Coordinates of C-alpha atoms in Angstrom, one line a residue:
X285 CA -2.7 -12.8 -19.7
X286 CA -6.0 -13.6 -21.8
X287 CA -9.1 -13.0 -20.4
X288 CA -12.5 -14.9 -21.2
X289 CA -14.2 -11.5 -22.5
X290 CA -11.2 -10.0 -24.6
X291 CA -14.3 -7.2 -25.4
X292 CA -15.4 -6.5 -22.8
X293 CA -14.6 -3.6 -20.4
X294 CA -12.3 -4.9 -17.2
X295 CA -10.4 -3.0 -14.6
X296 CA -7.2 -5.1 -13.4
X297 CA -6.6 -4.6 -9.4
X298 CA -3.0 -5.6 -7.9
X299 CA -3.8 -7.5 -4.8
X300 CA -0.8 -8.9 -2.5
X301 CA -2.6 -9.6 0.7
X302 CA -1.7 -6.1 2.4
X303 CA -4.6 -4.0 3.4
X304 CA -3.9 -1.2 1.0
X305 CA -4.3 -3.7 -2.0
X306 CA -7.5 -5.0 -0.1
X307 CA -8.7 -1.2 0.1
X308 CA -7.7 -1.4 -3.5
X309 CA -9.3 -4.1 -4.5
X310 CA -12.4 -3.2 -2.6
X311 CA -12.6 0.0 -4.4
X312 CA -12.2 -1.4 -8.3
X313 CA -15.0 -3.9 -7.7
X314 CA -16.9 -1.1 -6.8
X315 CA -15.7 0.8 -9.7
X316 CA -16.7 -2.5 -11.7
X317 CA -20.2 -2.4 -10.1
X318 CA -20.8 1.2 -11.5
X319 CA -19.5 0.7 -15.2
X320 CA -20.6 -2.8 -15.7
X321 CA -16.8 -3.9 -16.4
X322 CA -15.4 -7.0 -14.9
X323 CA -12.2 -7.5 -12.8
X324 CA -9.3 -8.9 -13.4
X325 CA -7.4 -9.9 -9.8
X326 CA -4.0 -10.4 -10.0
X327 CA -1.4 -11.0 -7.4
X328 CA 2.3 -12.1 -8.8
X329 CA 4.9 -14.2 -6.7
X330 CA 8.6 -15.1 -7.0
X331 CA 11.0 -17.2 -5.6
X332 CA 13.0 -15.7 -3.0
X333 CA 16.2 -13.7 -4.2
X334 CA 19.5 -13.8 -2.7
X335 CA 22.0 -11.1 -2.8
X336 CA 25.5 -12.5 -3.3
X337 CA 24.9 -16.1 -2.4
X338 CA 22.5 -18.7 -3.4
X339 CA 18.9 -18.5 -2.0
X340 CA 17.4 -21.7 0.1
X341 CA 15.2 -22.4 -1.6
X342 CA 12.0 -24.9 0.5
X343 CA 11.6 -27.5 -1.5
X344 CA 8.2 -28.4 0.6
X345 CA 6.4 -24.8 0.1
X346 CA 4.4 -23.9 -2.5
X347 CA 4.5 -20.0 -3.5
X348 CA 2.3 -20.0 -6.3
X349 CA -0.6 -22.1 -3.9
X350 CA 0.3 -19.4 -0.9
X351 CA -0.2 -16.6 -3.4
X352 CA -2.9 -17.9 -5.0
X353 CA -4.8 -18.6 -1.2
X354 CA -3.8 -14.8 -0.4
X355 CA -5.7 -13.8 -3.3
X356 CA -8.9 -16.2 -2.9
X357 CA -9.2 -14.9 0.7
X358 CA -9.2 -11.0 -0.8
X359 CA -11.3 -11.9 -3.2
X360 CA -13.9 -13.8 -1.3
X361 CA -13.9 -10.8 1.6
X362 CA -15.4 -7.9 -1.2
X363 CA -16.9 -10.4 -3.3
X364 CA -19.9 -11.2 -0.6
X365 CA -20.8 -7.6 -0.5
X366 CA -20.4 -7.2 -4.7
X367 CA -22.1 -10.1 -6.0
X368 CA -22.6 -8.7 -9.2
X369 CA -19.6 -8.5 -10.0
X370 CA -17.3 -10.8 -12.2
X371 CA -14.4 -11.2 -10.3
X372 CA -11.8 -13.2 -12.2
X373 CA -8.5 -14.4 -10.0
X374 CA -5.2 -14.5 -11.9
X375 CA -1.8 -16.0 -10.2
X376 CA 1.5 -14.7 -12.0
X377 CA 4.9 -15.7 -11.2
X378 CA 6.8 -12.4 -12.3
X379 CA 7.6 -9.5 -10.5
X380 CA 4.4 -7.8 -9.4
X381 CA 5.1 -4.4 -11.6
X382 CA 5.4 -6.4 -14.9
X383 CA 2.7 -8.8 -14.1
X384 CA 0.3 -5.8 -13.7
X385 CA 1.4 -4.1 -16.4
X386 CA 1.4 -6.6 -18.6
X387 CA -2.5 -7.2 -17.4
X388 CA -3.3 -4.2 -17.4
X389 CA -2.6 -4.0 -21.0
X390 CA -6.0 -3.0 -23.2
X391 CA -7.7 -2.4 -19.8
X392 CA -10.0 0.5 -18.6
X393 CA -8.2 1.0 -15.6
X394 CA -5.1 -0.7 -13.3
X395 CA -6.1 -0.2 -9.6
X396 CA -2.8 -0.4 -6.8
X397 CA -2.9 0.7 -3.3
X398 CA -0.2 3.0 -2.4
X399 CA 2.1 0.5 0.0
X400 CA 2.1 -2.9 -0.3
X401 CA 4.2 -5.9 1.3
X402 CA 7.9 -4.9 0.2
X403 CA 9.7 -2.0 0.8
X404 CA 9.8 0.7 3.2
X405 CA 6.9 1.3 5.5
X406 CA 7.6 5.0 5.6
X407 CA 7.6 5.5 1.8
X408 CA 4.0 7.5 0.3
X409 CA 3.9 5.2 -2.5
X410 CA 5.3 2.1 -3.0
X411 CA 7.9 1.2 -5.6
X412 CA 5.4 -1.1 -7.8
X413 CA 2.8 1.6 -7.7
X414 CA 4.9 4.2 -8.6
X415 CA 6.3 2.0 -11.5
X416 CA 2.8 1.4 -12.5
X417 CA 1.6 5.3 -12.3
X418 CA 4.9 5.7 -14.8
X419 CA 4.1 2.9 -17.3
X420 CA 0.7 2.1 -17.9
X421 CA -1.1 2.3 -20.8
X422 CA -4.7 2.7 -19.2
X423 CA -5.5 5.1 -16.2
X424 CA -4.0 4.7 -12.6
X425 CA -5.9 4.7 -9.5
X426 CA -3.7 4.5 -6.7
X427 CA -5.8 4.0 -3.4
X428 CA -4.8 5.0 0.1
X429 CA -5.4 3.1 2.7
X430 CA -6.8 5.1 6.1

């Protein structure tokens, strides 16, 4: 991913629609607001896997637009109370882990909440943060959600 200010600081929040990567978000914009860095949104997508058999796939649904939507409606709910704040959106079809790894490449900070949409509810931290907290070349902030 290329951003439009390669020198300038950014933090890069992993946002999936679920209320821990809203808390997330939410608190990397502040985060943003104190240092004077930008964000860099990102939310990644795939097409449906099937185990053993082909996937159906909808030919009349769009998963980038439905990811992308997802991540305008986070965006627009912490950007009214941050308008400061440069909050640039970025749609990636890759597994979530890479995408934010990848973006969070050169960054100041990666911000995940602790659970997001896959996986096991009762699990303390979800497989892409815990992936991320592993692999990252920047800090990890890994928000809870109340």
């Amino acid at each position: 991913m290329t951003t439009e200010n390669e020198g300038s600081p950014r933090i890069v929040a992993g946002v999936d629609g679920s209320p821990s990567s809203r808390t997330a978000l939410a608190w990397a914009v502040r985060q943003a607001e104190l240092t004077g860095a930008a964000v860099d949104a990102v939310t990644a997508w795939q097409y449906p896997a099937g185990y053993g058999w082909p996937a159906p796939v909808l030919q009349s649904f769009d998963f980038a637009a439905a990811a992308g939507q997802a991540l305008a409606e986070a965006v627009e709910a912490v950007a009214t109370r941050h308008e400061g704040v440069e909050i640039r959106q970025h749609v990636v079809q890759d597994h979530p882990a890479t995408a934010l790894l990848a973006a969070a490449d050169g960054a100041e900070l990666l911000v995940v909440g602790n659970r997001g949409r896959g996986g096991f509810a009762g699990t303390l931290l979800g497989s892409v943060s815990q992936h991320c907290v592993h692999h990252a070349r920047c800090p990890v902030v890994v928000v809870r959600t109340d």
